[in-house]
Coordinates of C-alpha atoms in Angstrom, one line a residue:
Chain E
M1 CA -138.3 -7.1 74.9
P2 CA -141.9 -6.2 74.1
T3 CA -144.2 -9.0 73.2
T4 CA -145.3 -9.4 69.6
A5 CA -148.7 -7.9 70.5
N6 CA -147.1 -4.5 71.4
L7 CA -145.3 -4.3 68.1
V8 CA -146.4 -2.0 65.3
Q9 CA -147.1 -3.7 62.0
T10 CA -146.7 -2.3 58.6
A11 CA -149.4 -2.4 56.0
L12 CA -147.5 -5.4 54.5
Y13 CA -147.2 -7.4 57.7
D14 CA -149.7 -10.1 56.6
W15 CA -147.9 -10.5 53.3
H16 CA -144.6 -10.9 55.0
V17 CA -145.9 -13.6 57.3
K18 CA -147.7 -15.4 54.5
H19 CA -144.6 -15.5 52.4
G20 CA -142.2 -16.9 54.9
G21 CA -140.9 -13.7 56.3
R22 CA -139.0 -14.4 59.6
M23 CA -140.4 -11.6 61.7
V24 CA -138.2 -9.8 64.3
Y25 CA -138.4 -6.9 66.6
F26 CA -136.9 -3.8 65.2
A27 CA -137.3 -0.3 66.8
G28 CA -140.8 -1.1 68.0
W29 CA -141.9 -2.7 64.7
S30 CA -142.4 -6.3 63.6
M31 CA -140.3 -6.6 60.5
P32 CA -139.0 -9.4 58.2
V33 CA -135.3 -10.1 58.7
Q34 CA -135.3 -12.5 55.8
Y35 CA -137.7 -14.5 53.6
T36 CA -135.2 -17.2 52.3
S37 CA -131.6 -16.4 52.8
I38 CA -129.7 -13.1 53.5
V39 CA -127.1 -14.1 50.9
D40 CA -129.6 -14.9 48.2
E41 CA -131.6 -11.7 48.8
H42 CA -128.4 -9.7 48.9
K43 CA -127.2 -11.1 45.6
A44 CA -130.6 -10.7 43.9
T45 CA -130.4 -7.0 44.8
R46 CA -126.8 -6.6 43.5
T47 CA -127.5 -8.5 40.2
A48 CA -131.2 -7.8 39.5
A49 CA -133.6 -6.1 41.9
G50 CA -134.8 -6.3 45.5
L51 CA -138.1 -5.1 47.0
F52 CA -138.0 -3.7 50.5
D53 CA -140.7 -2.8 53.0
I54 CA -139.3 0.3 54.7
S55 CA -142.6 1.5 56.1
H56 CA -141.0 1.5 59.6
M57 CA -139.0 4.6 58.6
G58 CA -140.5 7.7 60.1
R59 CA -142.2 10.0 57.6
L60 CA -142.8 13.6 58.8
G61 CA -144.6 16.4 56.9
V62 CA -143.3 19.9 57.5
Y63 CA -145.9 22.7 56.9
G64 CA -146.0 26.4 57.1
P65 CA -144.5 29.6 55.5
D66 CA -141.3 29.2 57.5
A67 CA -140.8 25.5 56.9
A68 CA -137.6 26.0 54.9
K69 CA -136.1 28.4 57.5
F70 CA -137.1 26.0 60.3
L71 CA -135.5 23.0 58.7
D72 CA -132.4 25.0 57.8
A73 CA -131.9 25.8 61.5
M74 CA -132.4 22.1 62.5
V75 CA -130.3 20.3 59.8
T76 CA -126.6 20.4 59.0
R77 CA -127.4 20.7 55.3
R78 CA -128.6 23.9 53.7
I79 CA -132.3 23.7 53.1
T80 CA -133.4 27.2 52.1
D81 CA -132.1 27.0 48.6
M82 CA -133.7 23.6 47.8
K83 CA -135.7 23.6 44.6
P84 CA -138.8 21.5 43.9
G85 CA -137.7 18.0 43.1
Q86 CA -134.5 18.1 45.2
I87 CA -133.7 15.7 48.1
R88 CA -130.8 16.2 50.5
Y89 CA -129.2 13.9 53.1
G90 CA -128.3 15.7 56.4
L91 CA -128.0 15.3 60.1
V92 CA -130.0 16.6 63.0
C93 CA -127.5 17.5 65.7
N94 CA -127.7 18.6 69.3
A95 CA -125.9 21.7 70.6
D96 CA -122.7 19.7 71.1
G97 CA -122.7 18.6 67.5
G98 CA -123.7 15.0 68.5
I99 CA -125.9 13.3 65.9
L100 CA -129.6 12.9 66.9
D101 CA -130.4 11.3 63.6
D102 CA -129.5 11.2 59.9
V103 CA -132.4 12.2 57.7
L104 CA -133.5 12.8 54.1
V105 CA -135.3 16.1 53.4
Y106 CA -137.5 16.1 50.4
R107 CA -139.0 19.0 48.4
W108 CA -141.2 17.2 45.9
D109 CA -141.7 18.3 42.4
G110 CA -145.4 18.6 41.5
Q111 CA -148.5 17.9 43.6
L112 CA -150.9 15.1 44.4
A113 CA -154.5 15.5 43.4
S114 CA -155.5 13.8 46.7
M115 CA -153.5 16.3 48.8
P116 CA -154.5 19.9 47.9
E117 CA -152.4 21.3 50.8
P118 CA -149.3 19.2 50.8
P119 CA -146.5 19.8 53.2
A120 CA -143.7 22.1 52.0
F121 CA -141.1 19.4 52.8
H122 CA -141.0 15.8 53.9
M123 CA -138.4 14.5 56.3
V124 CA -137.7 10.7 56.5
V125 CA -136.1 9.7 59.8
N126 CA -134.9 6.4 61.4
A127 CA -137.6 4.3 63.0
S128 CA -135.5 4.1 66.2
N129 CA -135.4 7.9 66.4
R130 CA -138.8 8.9 65.2
Q131 CA -140.3 9.9 68.5
K132 CA -137.1 11.7 69.6
I133 CA -137.0 13.8 66.4
I134 CA -140.7 14.6 66.6
D135 CA -140.2 15.8 70.2
W136 CA -137.1 17.7 69.2
L137 CA -138.7 19.5 66.3
T138 CA -142.0 20.1 68.1
D139 CA -140.2 21.8 70.9
R140 CA -138.5 24.1 68.4
Q141 CA -141.1 24.8 65.8
I142 CA -142.8 27.5 68.1
E143 CA -140.1 30.0 67.2
F144 CA -141.0 29.6 63.5
A145 CA -144.2 29.7 61.4
A146 CA -143.8 26.0 60.9
R147 CA -145.4 22.8 62.0
I148 CA -144.6 19.1 61.7
E149 CA -147.0 16.2 61.4
D150 CA -146.2 12.5 61.7
L151 CA -147.4 10.7 58.5
T152 CA -145.8 7.4 59.3
K153 CA -148.8 5.3 60.1
S154 CA -151.1 6.7 57.3
T155 CA -148.5 5.9 54.6
A156 CA -146.3 3.0 53.6
M157 CA -142.8 3.1 52.1
I158 CA -141.4 0.6 49.6
A159 CA -137.9 0.6 48.1
V160 CA -136.9 -1.1 44.8
Q161 CA -133.2 -1.4 44.5
G162 CA -130.8 -3.0 42.0
P163 CA -129.5 -2.7 38.4
R164 CA -132.8 -3.7 36.9
A165 CA -135.0 -1.8 39.3
I166 CA -135.7 1.4 37.4
E167 CA -136.6 -0.3 34.1
K168 CA -138.9 -2.8 35.8
V169 CA -140.7 -0.2 37.9
D170 CA -140.9 2.4 35.2
P171 CA -144.0 0.9 33.3
H172 CA -146.0 1.1 36.5
I173 CA -145.3 4.7 37.2
E174 CA -147.0 7.7 35.5
C175 CA -143.9 9.8 35.3
E176 CA -140.8 8.8 33.3
L177 CA -138.7 7.2 36.0
T178 CA -135.7 6.7 33.7
S179 CA -135.3 10.4 33.3
L180 CA -135.6 11.2 37.1
R181 CA -132.1 12.0 38.3
Y182 CA -130.4 10.6 41.4
Y183 CA -131.6 12.2 44.6
R184 CA -134.6 13.8 42.9
G185 CA -138.3 13.2 43.8
V186 CA -141.6 13.7 42.2
A187 CA -145.3 13.5 43.1
T188 CA -146.7 11.0 40.7
R189 CA -149.0 8.0 40.4
V190 CA -148.1 4.3 40.8
L191 CA -150.8 1.9 39.5
G192 CA -153.0 5.0 39.4
Y193 CA -152.6 5.7 43.2
D194 CA -151.1 9.0 44.4
T195 CA -147.5 8.5 45.6
Y196 CA -144.2 10.3 46.1
V197 CA -141.4 8.6 44.2
S198 CA -137.7 9.4 44.7
R199 CA -134.5 8.0 43.1
T200 CA -132.9 7.2 46.4
G201 CA -131.9 4.1 48.4
Y202 CA -129.8 2.5 51.1
T203 CA -128.1 -0.3 49.2
G204 CA -125.5 1.3 46.9
E205 CA -127.6 0.3 43.9
D206 CA -129.7 2.4 41.6
G207 CA -133.4 2.3 42.4
C208 CA -136.3 4.2 43.8
E209 CA -138.4 4.6 47.0
I210 CA -142.1 5.0 46.9
I211 CA -144.3 6.6 49.6
C212 CA -148.0 5.6 49.2
P213 CA -151.2 5.6 51.2
E214 CA -151.0 2.6 53.5
E215 CA -154.3 1.1 52.0
N216 CA -152.6 0.8 48.5
A217 CA -149.4 -0.7 49.7
I218 CA -150.2 -4.4 49.2
E219 CA -151.4 -3.8 45.6
I220 CA -148.3 -1.8 44.7
W221 CA -146.0 -4.2 46.4
A222 CA -147.4 -7.2 44.6
A223 CA -147.3 -5.5 41.2
L224 CA -143.6 -4.5 41.7
L225 CA -142.7 -7.9 43.0
D226 CA -144.2 -9.5 39.9
A227 CA -142.3 -7.0 37.7
I228 CA -138.9 -7.7 39.2
A229 CA -139.4 -11.4 39.6
T230 CA -139.2 -11.7 35.8
V231 CA -135.5 -10.9 36.0
G232 CA -134.7 -12.8 39.2
G233 CA -135.7 -10.1 41.7
C234 CA -137.3 -10.9 45.1
A235 CA -138.5 -9.5 48.4
V236 CA -135.6 -8.6 50.7
G237 CA -135.6 -8.4 54.5
L238 CA -133.7 -6.2 57.0
G239 CA -130.8 -8.7 57.2
A240 CA -129.7 -8.1 53.6
R241 CA -130.6 -4.4 53.9
D242 CA -127.9 -4.3 56.5
T243 CA -125.3 -6.2 54.5
L244 CA -126.0 -4.1 51.4
R245 CA -125.7 -0.8 53.2
L246 CA -122.5 -2.0 55.0
E247 CA -120.9 -2.9 51.7
A248 CA -122.0 0.5 50.4
G249 CA -120.2 2.2 53.3
M250 CA -123.4 3.8 54.6
P251 CA -123.7 4.5 58.3
L252 CA -126.5 3.1 60.4
Y253 CA -127.8 5.0 63.4
G254 CA -127.1 3.2 66.7
H255 CA -124.0 1.7 65.2
E256 CA -121.9 4.3 63.3
L257 CA -124.0 7.3 64.4
S258 CA -125.0 8.4 67.9
E259 CA -125.3 11.4 70.1
N260 CA -121.6 11.0 71.0
I261 CA -120.5 11.1 67.4
T262 CA -120.3 14.3 65.2
P263 CA -120.9 14.3 61.5
L264 CA -117.3 15.1 60.9
Q265 CA -116.0 12.1 62.8
A266 CA -118.4 10.0 60.8
G267 CA -116.9 11.3 57.5
L268 CA -120.1 13.0 56.5
D269 CA -118.5 16.4 55.7
F270 CA -120.5 16.5 52.4
A271 CA -123.7 16.7 54.5
V272 CA -122.5 19.6 56.6
N273 CA -122.8 23.1 55.1
L274 CA -121.0 25.5 57.5
A275 CA -120.7 28.6 55.4
D276 CA -123.0 31.6 55.8
R277 CA -125.6 29.9 57.9
D278 CA -126.5 28.7 61.4
F279 CA -127.9 25.5 62.7
I280 CA -128.0 23.7 66.0
G281 CA -124.6 22.2 66.6
R282 CA -122.7 24.4 64.2
D283 CA -120.5 26.1 66.9
A284 CA -119.4 22.7 68.2
L285 CA -118.5 21.5 64.7
V286 CA -116.1 24.4 64.1
D287 CA -114.4 24.4 67.6
G288 CA -111.1 22.9 66.6
T289 CA -111.2 19.7 68.6
Q290 CA -112.8 17.8 65.8
G291 CA -109.5 16.6 64.4
T292 CA -108.5 14.8 67.6
R293 CA -111.6 12.5 67.8
P294 CA -111.9 8.9 66.6
V295 CA -113.0 8.7 63.0
R296 CA -115.0 6.2 61.0
V297 CA -113.0 3.8 58.8
G298 CA -113.5 0.7 56.7
L299 CA -111.8 -2.6 57.7
Q300 CA -111.1 -5.5 55.4
M301 CA -110.1 -8.9 56.6
D302 CA -109.1 -12.3 55.2
G303 CA -110.7 -15.6 56.1
R304 CA -114.3 -16.1 57.0
R305 CA -114.6 -15.0 60.6
A306 CA -116.3 -11.6 60.8
A307 CA -115.5 -8.8 63.2
R308 CA -118.7 -7.7 64.9
E309 CA -120.0 -4.7 66.7
T310 CA -118.0 -3.9 70.0
C311 CA -114.9 -5.9 68.9
P312 CA -111.8 -3.9 70.0
V313 CA -109.3 -2.6 67.3
L314 CA -105.6 -2.6 68.1
Y315 CA -102.6 -1.0 66.4
E316 CA -99.1 -1.8 67.5
D317 CA -100.5 -3.7 70.4
Q318 CA -102.4 -0.6 71.7
P319 CA -106.2 -0.3 71.7
V320 CA -107.2 2.4 69.1
G321 CA -110.9 1.9 68.6
T322 CA -114.0 -0.3 68.3
V323 CA -115.9 -2.0 65.5
T324 CA -119.4 -0.6 65.0
S325 CA -120.7 -2.9 62.3
G326 CA -119.3 -6.0 60.7
T327 CA -120.4 -8.9 58.6
F328 CA -119.3 -11.5 56.1
S329 CA -119.7 -9.7 52.8
P330 CA -121.8 -11.7 50.4
T331 CA -120.5 -9.8 47.4
F332 CA -116.7 -10.0 48.3
E333 CA -116.9 -13.2 50.2
R334 CA -114.7 -11.9 53.0
P335 CA -115.3 -10.1 56.3
L336 CA -115.8 -6.4 56.1
A337 CA -116.4 -4.0 59.0
M338 CA -116.7 -0.3 59.9
A339 CA -115.0 1.0 63.0
Y340 CA -114.1 4.2 64.9
V341 CA -110.3 4.5 65.4
K342 CA -107.9 7.2 66.6
P343 CA -106.7 9.4 63.8
S344 CA -103.2 7.9 64.1
A345 CA -104.5 4.5 63.0
S346 CA -107.0 5.8 60.4
A347 CA -104.7 6.1 57.3
I348 CA -105.6 3.9 54.3
G349 CA -103.4 0.8 54.5
T350 CA -102.8 0.9 58.2
P351 CA -102.4 -2.8 59.4
V352 CA -104.5 -3.2 62.5
V353 CA -105.7 -6.1 64.6
V354 CA -109.3 -6.9 65.6
D355 CA -109.9 -8.8 68.8
V356 CA -112.8 -11.2 67.8
R357 CA -113.9 -12.7 71.1
G358 CA -110.3 -13.3 72.2
T359 CA -108.8 -14.3 68.8
H360 CA -106.6 -11.6 67.2
L361 CA -107.2 -11.3 63.5
P362 CA -105.3 -9.0 61.1
A363 CA -107.3 -6.3 59.3
T364 CA -106.4 -3.4 57.0
V365 CA -107.9 0.1 56.9
V366 CA -109.4 0.5 53.4
P367 CA -111.4 3.3 51.7
L368 CA -115.2 3.5 52.1
P369 CA -117.4 2.6 50.4
F370 CA -116.3 -1.1 49.9
Y371 CA -118.8 -1.4 47.1
E372 CA -119.5 1.0 44.3
R373 CA -121.9 0.1 41.5
G374 CA -120.7 0.5 37.9
K375 CA -121.9 3.7 36.3
Chain L
M1 CA -128.9 -41.4 62.3
N2 CA -132.7 -41.4 62.8
P3 CA -133.6 -38.1 64.4
E4 CA -136.5 -39.8 66.2
N5 CA -134.0 -41.9 68.2
L6 CA -131.9 -39.0 69.4
L7 CA -131.9 -36.8 72.5
Y8 CA -132.0 -33.0 72.3
A9 CA -131.0 -30.0 74.3
K10 CA -133.1 -26.8 74.6
T11 CA -130.2 -25.1 72.8
H12 CA -130.8 -27.3 69.7
E13 CA -127.9 -29.7 70.0
W14 CA -128.7 -33.4 69.4
V15 CA -127.1 -36.2 71.3
S16 CA -126.6 -39.9 70.5
L17 CA -125.4 -42.1 73.3
A18 CA -123.4 -45.3 72.8
D19 CA -121.5 -47.7 75.1
E20 CA -117.8 -47.8 74.2
G21 CA -115.1 -49.6 76.1
G22 CA -117.1 -49.7 79.4
G23 CA -118.0 -46.0 79.2
K24 CA -120.5 -43.8 77.5
V25 CA -119.7 -41.7 74.5
A26 CA -122.0 -39.0 73.2
T27 CA -122.0 -37.9 69.6
I28 CA -123.1 -34.2 69.3
G29 CA -124.6 -32.4 66.4
I30 CA -126.8 -29.4 65.5
S31 CA -130.5 -30.1 64.8
A32 CA -132.0 -29.5 61.4
F33 CA -134.3 -26.9 62.9
A34 CA -131.3 -25.0 64.3
V35 CA -129.3 -25.2 61.0
E36 CA -132.4 -24.0 59.1
A37 CA -132.8 -21.1 61.6
L38 CA -129.2 -20.1 61.3
T39 CA -129.0 -20.0 57.4
D40 CA -126.1 -18.5 55.5
L41 CA -123.4 -20.2 57.5
V42 CA -119.9 -18.9 56.8
F43 CA -117.6 -20.1 59.6
M44 CA -117.4 -22.7 62.3
E45 CA -114.7 -23.7 64.8
L46 CA -114.5 -27.1 66.3
P47 CA -113.8 -28.0 69.9
K48 CA -110.4 -29.4 70.6
V49 CA -109.7 -33.1 71.2
G50 CA -108.9 -33.5 75.0
Q51 CA -111.0 -30.4 75.9
K52 CA -113.0 -31.0 79.1
V53 CA -116.6 -29.8 78.8
K54 CA -119.5 -29.3 81.1
P55 CA -123.3 -29.1 80.4
H56 CA -124.4 -25.7 79.1
E57 CA -120.8 -24.6 78.5
S58 CA -120.0 -23.1 75.1
I59 CA -117.7 -25.6 73.3
C60 CA -117.4 -23.8 69.9
E61 CA -118.8 -21.1 67.7
I62 CA -120.8 -21.2 64.5
E63 CA -121.2 -18.0 62.5
S64 CA -123.7 -17.0 59.9
V65 CA -123.8 -13.8 57.9
K66 CA -126.1 -12.3 60.5
A67 CA -124.6 -13.4 63.8
V68 CA -122.4 -15.6 65.9
S69 CA -123.9 -18.5 67.8
D70 CA -122.5 -20.8 70.5
L71 CA -122.7 -24.5 70.5
Y72 CA -123.3 -25.7 74.1
S73 CA -122.2 -29.1 75.5
P74 CA -125.2 -31.1 76.5
V75 CA -123.0 -33.4 78.7
E76 CA -120.0 -33.5 81.0
G77 CA -116.8 -35.2 79.8
E78 CA -113.8 -35.0 77.4
V79 CA -113.9 -34.4 73.7
V80 CA -112.4 -37.5 72.1
E81 CA -113.0 -37.0 68.4
I82 CA -114.0 -34.1 66.1
N83 CA -115.4 -34.0 62.6
E84 CA -112.4 -32.3 61.1
P85 CA -113.6 -31.7 57.5
L86 CA -116.8 -30.1 58.7
P87 CA -115.7 -26.4 58.9
D88 CA -114.6 -26.6 55.2
Q89 CA -117.9 -28.2 54.2
L90 CA -120.5 -26.2 56.1
E91 CA -123.2 -27.3 53.6
T92 CA -123.0 -30.8 55.2
L93 CA -124.7 -29.3 58.2
S94 CA -127.9 -28.6 56.2
E95 CA -127.6 -31.6 53.9
D96 CA -127.1 -34.2 56.6
P97 CA -127.4 -32.6 60.0
F98 CA -128.1 -35.9 61.9
G99 CA -125.4 -37.9 60.0
A100 CA -122.3 -36.5 58.3
G101 CA -122.9 -33.1 60.0
W102 CA -122.0 -34.5 63.4
V103 CA -119.6 -32.1 65.3
C104 CA -117.8 -34.0 68.0
K105 CA -117.8 -37.1 70.3
I106 CA -117.5 -36.6 74.1
K107 CA -116.6 -39.4 76.5
L108 CA -118.8 -38.9 79.5
D109 CA -117.3 -38.4 83.0
S110 CA -120.8 -38.4 84.6
D111 CA -124.5 -38.4 83.9
S112 CA -124.6 -34.7 84.5
G113 CA -126.8 -32.9 82.0
L114 CA -128.5 -36.1 80.7
G115 CA -131.6 -35.4 82.8
D116 CA -132.2 -32.1 80.9
L117 CA -132.3 -33.7 77.5
M118 CA -135.6 -34.2 75.7
N119 CA -136.8 -36.9 73.4
H120 CA -137.8 -36.2 69.8
A121 CA -141.5 -35.5 70.5
A122 CA -140.7 -33.0 73.3
Y123 CA -138.1 -31.3 71.2
E124 CA -140.5 -30.9 68.3
K125 CA -142.9 -29.1 70.6
V126 CA -140.1 -26.7 71.6
C127 CA -139.3 -26.0 67.9
A128 CA -143.0 -25.4 67.1
E129 CA -143.2 -22.8 69.9
E130 CA -140.0 -21.1 68.7
A131 CA -141.1 -21.0 65.1
H132 CA -144.4 -19.5 66.1

C-alpha cells in the first residue's frame, strides 16, 4: 500500500482531517471513509441530506468537431443524439464486451463565462479507472477529430443527496434547481462561482452534483453544509456512500463490474443501445452466449450477519455463484448483498445459501434495487 | 476495571489476570480504542466454553457495517466462561468496554503469549501511532 505521502488529496482534504474524517486509501486518493458513524451518515442522507466530496472521480473534457461521433464509438449508450442539458449513463467496453468502466456522459446546457471554449462533452469516470480510460481514449481519438483532457485535478466535485437536498441547495445556485429535471445538467453559478450542476447521484436519493474550480471548493462545501445542517444533514464519507449505493442496487466497479463482466450480465441493458450503431464491444454483446453467463442479483437475508464480497453462493447444495458486495443495511436493518449467480438460480424468490466464512446462511433472490425513494 | 491496570495485545484485546483455584484465569475484552475504531457494530459471535485457544489465534468475530474483524486470543488455555448477553447488547462494548463489555474468561495452560502483552502506557503509544 502506498504511504500517505504518495496519496493524492482533494481540495477538501484539510477540511476532512480537521472535522474528524477518518482518512483511508482509495484508488490512489486519501478520502474520508466516515466522520462520525456510517449508520448516522447513511440515515441523515435518507431522511434529510448528505454532503459528499467526490473529487476523486475522474473528470474528462472531450473537445473537437467529432467529439460526439468519437464518444458514440466508445460508449454502449447512444451519444450522437444527445441534446444540450442531457446526461447519460453508459459503459466503456473492450472488444469482448467486458466492462472497462461505467461512466456518465454530460452535454451541458449553457456556457460558463470563465470557459469561452468549453469541451463539447464531459465524461465522469471511476477514480480507479481514470488512467486506464484516459489511455484507452487517447489511443483511439486519433481516428477522430476529437481530443480528451483530464480536468480532474483542476476541479472539485461535490454531491448533495437526500430528500431535502434540492430545496436547501437551490438558494445558493443561480439557476432554478427545482425545475432541473433528473439526469439533466446546466452550466451555472454557485455562490457566484462558475460551476456545472447536474441532477444526478449515487445514493438512490434525489439531489445534485456540482463540478467547480478546485480553489472554490472549500467555500461552496462550507455553505452547502451550513444549508443542509439546518434540517439534520451532514458530511458523509465513502463508507455510507457504499451502503447507500448498495441499497439503491447500483453497481460499483471492481465489485459488480469488471473486464470479465458484460453490461448485459450486470443487468444494465438500459445503458446499451444496440440498434443502428456501432461501438467497441457491440459484436460480442449480440453473439448469443450472453444468456448462459452468470447474472447480477440481489440477495436478502435474515439476522445480522452480512454476506461479504467473495462469499460463495449455493443452490441445492451446488455452488452457483459469488457475492460481489454485501453489508448490513442501515435502512432495512438486515443484511443485503449483490451476487453473480448462474441463470438457473437467478429467478426472484430462489432460496439460496451463502457460505459466510464456513457458516451456511439462507438467503433469497430479490429484485434490485432494494431501496427506491418515494416519488 | 481500571484500564490503567490492564495488559493489552497489539491487536487491541485487553487482559486482566487473576489467580483462581491455584491457576491463572485471564479475562479478555476489546479496548475502548478498538471499539471506537470499529463503530456501527451489528453482530458478534462468542467463543465456546471448553474451546482450546492459543495466542494470536482468532477466537471469534465481530462485525460492523463496514467489515468483519477477528478477536485474537492473547493467551494459551481453555475458555471457561463467556459473556452470554453481550451479542444481544453490543452497545455495552462502547458503554463499558473494560467492565460489562468483557468477552470471555480463559484458564491459562501456560504463560505463552503473556510476554507479548503491553502495559497501559505502551498500549497508548500504539494507539496514538495508529490514530495518526
